Short mmCIF file of C-alpha atoms and ligand atoms in Angstrom, two decimals:
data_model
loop_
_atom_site.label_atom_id
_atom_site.label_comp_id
_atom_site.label_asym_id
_atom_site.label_seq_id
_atom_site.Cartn_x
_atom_site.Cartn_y
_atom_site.Cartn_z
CA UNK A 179 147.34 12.38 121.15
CA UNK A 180 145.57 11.82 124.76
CA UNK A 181 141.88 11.96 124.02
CA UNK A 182 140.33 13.43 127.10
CA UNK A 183 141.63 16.95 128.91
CA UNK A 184 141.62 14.98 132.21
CA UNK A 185 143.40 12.07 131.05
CA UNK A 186 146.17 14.93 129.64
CA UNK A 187 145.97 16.70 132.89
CA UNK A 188 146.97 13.53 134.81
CA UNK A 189 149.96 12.46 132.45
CA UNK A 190 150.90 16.31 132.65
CA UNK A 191 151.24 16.58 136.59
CA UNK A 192 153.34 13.41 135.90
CA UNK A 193 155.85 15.31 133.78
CA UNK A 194 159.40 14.93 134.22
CA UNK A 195 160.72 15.68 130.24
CA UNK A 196 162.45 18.66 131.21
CA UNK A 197 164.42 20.03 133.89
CA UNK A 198 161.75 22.77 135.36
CA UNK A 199 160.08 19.85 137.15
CA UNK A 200 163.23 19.97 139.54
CA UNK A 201 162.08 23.53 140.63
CA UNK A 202 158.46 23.45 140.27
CA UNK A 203 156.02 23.40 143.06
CA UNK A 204 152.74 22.64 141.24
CA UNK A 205 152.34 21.89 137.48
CA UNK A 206 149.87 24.72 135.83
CA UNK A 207 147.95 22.71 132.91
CA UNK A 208 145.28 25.39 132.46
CA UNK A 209 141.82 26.24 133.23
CA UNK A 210 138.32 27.16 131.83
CA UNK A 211 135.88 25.37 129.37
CA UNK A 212 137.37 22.66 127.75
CA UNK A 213 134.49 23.26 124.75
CA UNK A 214 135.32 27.11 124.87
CA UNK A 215 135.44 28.71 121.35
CA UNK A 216 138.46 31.19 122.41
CA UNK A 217 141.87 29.46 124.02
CA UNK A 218 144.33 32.36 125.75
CA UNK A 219 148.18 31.26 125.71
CA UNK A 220 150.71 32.90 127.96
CA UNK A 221 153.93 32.06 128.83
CA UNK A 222 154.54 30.07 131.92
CA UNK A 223 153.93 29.99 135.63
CA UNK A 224 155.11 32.62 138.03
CA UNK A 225 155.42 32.49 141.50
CA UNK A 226 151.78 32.65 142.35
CA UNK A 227 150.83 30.45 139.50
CA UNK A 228 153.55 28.00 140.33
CA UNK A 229 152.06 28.04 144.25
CA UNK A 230 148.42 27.45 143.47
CA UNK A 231 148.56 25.42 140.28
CA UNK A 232 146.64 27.75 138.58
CA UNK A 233 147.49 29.93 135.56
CA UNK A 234 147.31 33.74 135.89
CA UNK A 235 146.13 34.41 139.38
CA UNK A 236 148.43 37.04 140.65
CA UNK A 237 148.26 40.67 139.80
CA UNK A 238 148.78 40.30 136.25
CA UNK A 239 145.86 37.89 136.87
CA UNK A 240 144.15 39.97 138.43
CA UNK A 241 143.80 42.77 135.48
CA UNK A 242 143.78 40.33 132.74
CA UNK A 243 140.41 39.09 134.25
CA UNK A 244 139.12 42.58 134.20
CA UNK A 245 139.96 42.73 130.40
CA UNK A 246 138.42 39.74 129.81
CA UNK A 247 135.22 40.75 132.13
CA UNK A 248 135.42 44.11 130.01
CA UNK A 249 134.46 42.39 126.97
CA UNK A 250 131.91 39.45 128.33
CA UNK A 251 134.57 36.72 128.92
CA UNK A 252 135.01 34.82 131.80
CA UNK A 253 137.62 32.12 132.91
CA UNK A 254 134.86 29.85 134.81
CA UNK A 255 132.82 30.34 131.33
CA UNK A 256 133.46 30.79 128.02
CA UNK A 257 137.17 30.37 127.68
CA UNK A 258 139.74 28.07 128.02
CA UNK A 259 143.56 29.74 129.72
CA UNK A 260 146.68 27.67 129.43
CA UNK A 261 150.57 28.78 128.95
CA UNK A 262 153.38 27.58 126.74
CA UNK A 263 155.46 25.93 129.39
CA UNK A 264 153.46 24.15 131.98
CA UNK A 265 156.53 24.34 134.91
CA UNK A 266 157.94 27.80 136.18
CA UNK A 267 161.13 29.06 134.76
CA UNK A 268 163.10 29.93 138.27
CA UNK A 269 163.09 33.38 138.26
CA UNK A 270 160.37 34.09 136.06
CA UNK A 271 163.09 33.80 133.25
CA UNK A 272 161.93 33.27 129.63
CA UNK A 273 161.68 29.43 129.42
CA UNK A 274 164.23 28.20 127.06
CA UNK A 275 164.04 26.86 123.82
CA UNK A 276 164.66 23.21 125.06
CA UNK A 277 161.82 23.66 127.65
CA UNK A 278 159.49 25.08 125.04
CA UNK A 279 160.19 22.13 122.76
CA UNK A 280 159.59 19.66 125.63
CA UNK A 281 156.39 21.15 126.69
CA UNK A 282 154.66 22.67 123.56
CA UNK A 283 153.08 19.20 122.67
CA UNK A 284 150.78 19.23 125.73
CA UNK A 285 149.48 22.51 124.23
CA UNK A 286 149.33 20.99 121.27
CA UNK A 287 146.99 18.28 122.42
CA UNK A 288 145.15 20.68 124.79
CA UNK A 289 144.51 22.69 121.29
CA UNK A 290 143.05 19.31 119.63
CA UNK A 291 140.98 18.82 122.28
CA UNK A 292 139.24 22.04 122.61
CA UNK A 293 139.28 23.15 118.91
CA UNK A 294 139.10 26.68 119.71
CA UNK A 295 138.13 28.92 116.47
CA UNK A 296 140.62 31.74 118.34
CA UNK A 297 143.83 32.16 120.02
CA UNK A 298 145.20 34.71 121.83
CA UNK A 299 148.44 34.75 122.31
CA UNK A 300 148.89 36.77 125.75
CA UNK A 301 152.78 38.55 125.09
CA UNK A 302 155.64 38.07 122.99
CA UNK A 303 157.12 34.74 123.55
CA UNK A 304 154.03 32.92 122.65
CA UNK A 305 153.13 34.86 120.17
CA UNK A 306 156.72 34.30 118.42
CA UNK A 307 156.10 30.57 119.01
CA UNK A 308 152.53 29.71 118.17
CA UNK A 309 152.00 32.85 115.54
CA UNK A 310 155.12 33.52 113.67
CA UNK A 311 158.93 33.81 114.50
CA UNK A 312 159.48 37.41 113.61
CA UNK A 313 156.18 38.56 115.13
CA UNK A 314 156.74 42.23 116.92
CA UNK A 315 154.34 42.71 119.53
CA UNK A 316 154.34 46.11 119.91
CA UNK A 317 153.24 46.99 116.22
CA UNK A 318 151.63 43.39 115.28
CA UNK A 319 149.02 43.14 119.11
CA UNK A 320 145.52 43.26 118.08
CA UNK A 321 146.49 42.12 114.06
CA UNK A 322 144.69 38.88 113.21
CA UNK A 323 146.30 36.26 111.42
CA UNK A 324 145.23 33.09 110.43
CA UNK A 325 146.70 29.32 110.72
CA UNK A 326 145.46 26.18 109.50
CA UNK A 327 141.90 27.94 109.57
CA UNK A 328 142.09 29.19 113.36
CA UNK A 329 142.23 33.08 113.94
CA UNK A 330 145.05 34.21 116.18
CA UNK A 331 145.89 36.91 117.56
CA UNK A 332 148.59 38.55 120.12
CA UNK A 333 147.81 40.85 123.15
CA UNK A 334 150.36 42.99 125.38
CA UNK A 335 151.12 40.76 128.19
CA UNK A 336 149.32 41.97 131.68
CA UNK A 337 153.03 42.14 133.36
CA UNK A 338 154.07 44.30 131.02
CA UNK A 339 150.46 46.47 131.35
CA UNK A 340 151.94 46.10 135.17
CA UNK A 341 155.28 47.95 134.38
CA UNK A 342 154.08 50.33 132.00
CA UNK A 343 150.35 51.03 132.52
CA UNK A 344 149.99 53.84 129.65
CA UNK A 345 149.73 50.56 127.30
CA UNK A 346 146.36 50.07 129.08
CA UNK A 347 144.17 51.42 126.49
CA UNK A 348 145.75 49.60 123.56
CA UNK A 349 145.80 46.24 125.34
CA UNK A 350 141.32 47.20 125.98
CA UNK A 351 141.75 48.01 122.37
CA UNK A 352 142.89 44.48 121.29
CA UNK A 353 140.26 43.02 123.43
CA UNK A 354 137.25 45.10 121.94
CA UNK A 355 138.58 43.67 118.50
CA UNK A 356 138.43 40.06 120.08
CA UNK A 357 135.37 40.70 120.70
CA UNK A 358 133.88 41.79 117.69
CA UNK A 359 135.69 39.06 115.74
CA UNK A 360 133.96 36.32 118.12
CA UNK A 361 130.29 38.03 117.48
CA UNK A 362 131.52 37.75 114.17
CA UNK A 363 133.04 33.64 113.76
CA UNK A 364 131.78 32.06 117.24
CA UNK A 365 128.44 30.65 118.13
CA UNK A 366 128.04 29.74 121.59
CA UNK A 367 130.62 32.35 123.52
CA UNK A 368 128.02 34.99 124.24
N1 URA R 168 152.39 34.89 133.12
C1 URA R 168 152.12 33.95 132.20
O1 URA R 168 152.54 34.03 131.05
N2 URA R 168 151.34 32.93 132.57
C2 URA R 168 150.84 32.80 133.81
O2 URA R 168 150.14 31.83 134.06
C3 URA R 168 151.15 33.81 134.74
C4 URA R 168 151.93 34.84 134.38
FE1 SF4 R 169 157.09 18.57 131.59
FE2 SF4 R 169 156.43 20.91 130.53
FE3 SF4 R 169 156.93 20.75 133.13
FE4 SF4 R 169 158.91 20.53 131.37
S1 SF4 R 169 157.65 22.34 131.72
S2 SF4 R 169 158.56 19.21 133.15
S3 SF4 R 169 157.91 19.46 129.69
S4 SF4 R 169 155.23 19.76 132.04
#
């Protein structure tokens, strides 16, 4: 366990335990308030992600931060973003179960460091990983479950909001829940 999120950062950029760093541009470690009380996991880098070094900025980016602004949360703020797999998968493919084993302990440590009291898991693949293996997204998003005394929950992922945007409302649905369960269990978020 690294002790500080810069010193993690640092040893992250560094990375070389799996073969994505061949492809990669820029590592994405995450972003937000490393104290926040909520910790959002996605997936991995995409292009723009992988260009800027920064975790959700394109236009999935761009409407998760209006779901998140929809219910008081805010990346610079009160929340901490990170994904699964810190390196883009070339083609935005899933990354692979190698990869995911490689990487996972950064989140790991990036979850001891921040203690969050909830996670939500932004789409399917890291909600199979981090919430349980036979977790179906589409029946189970906006469910809360709860591991080794943190609350998690799973969200529809904004790309897939992108492709099918009558999903919308369910996705604001899940995040009106996350927000009455923070009112409810966290104490300096709002
Ligand atoms: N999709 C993800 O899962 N994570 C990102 O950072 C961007 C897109
Ligand atoms: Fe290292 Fe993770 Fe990047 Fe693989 S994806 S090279 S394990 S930081």
């Amino acid at each position: 366990m690294i002790e500080t999120m810069e010193e993690l950062k640092k040893t992250c950029k560094e990375c070389k335990k799996c073969r994505l760093c061949e492809t990669r541009t820029n590592v994405v470690f995450g972003t937000g308030n490393e104290n926040a009380e909520v910790l959002f996991i996605g997936e991995g880098p995409g292009e723009n992600e992988d260009l800027q070094g920064e975790p959700f900025v394109g236009r999935g980016g761009k409407l998760l931060d209006k779901m998140l602004n929809a219910v008081d949360l805010d990346r610079k703020k009160n929340i901490y973003i990170a994904n699964m797999v810190k390196c883009r998968p070339p083609k935005n493919r899933d990354p692979l179960p190698d990869e995911q084993e490689a990487c996972i302990g950064y989140l790991r440590n990036q979850v001891k460091i921040i203690k969050p009291k909830i996670i939500v898991c932004l789409g399917r693949v890291s909600a199979i990983r981090i919430i349980k293996k036979d977790m179906k997204i589409t029946k189970e998003h906006g469910i809360f479950f709860e591991r080794n005394g943190v609350i998690m929950m799973a969200t529809l992922h904004p790309a897939a909001l992108l492709r099918d945007p009558r999903k919308k409302p369910e996705a604001f649905e899940d995040f009106q829940k996350l927000r009455d369960k923070i009112k409810e269990i966290c104490t300096s978020t709002y």
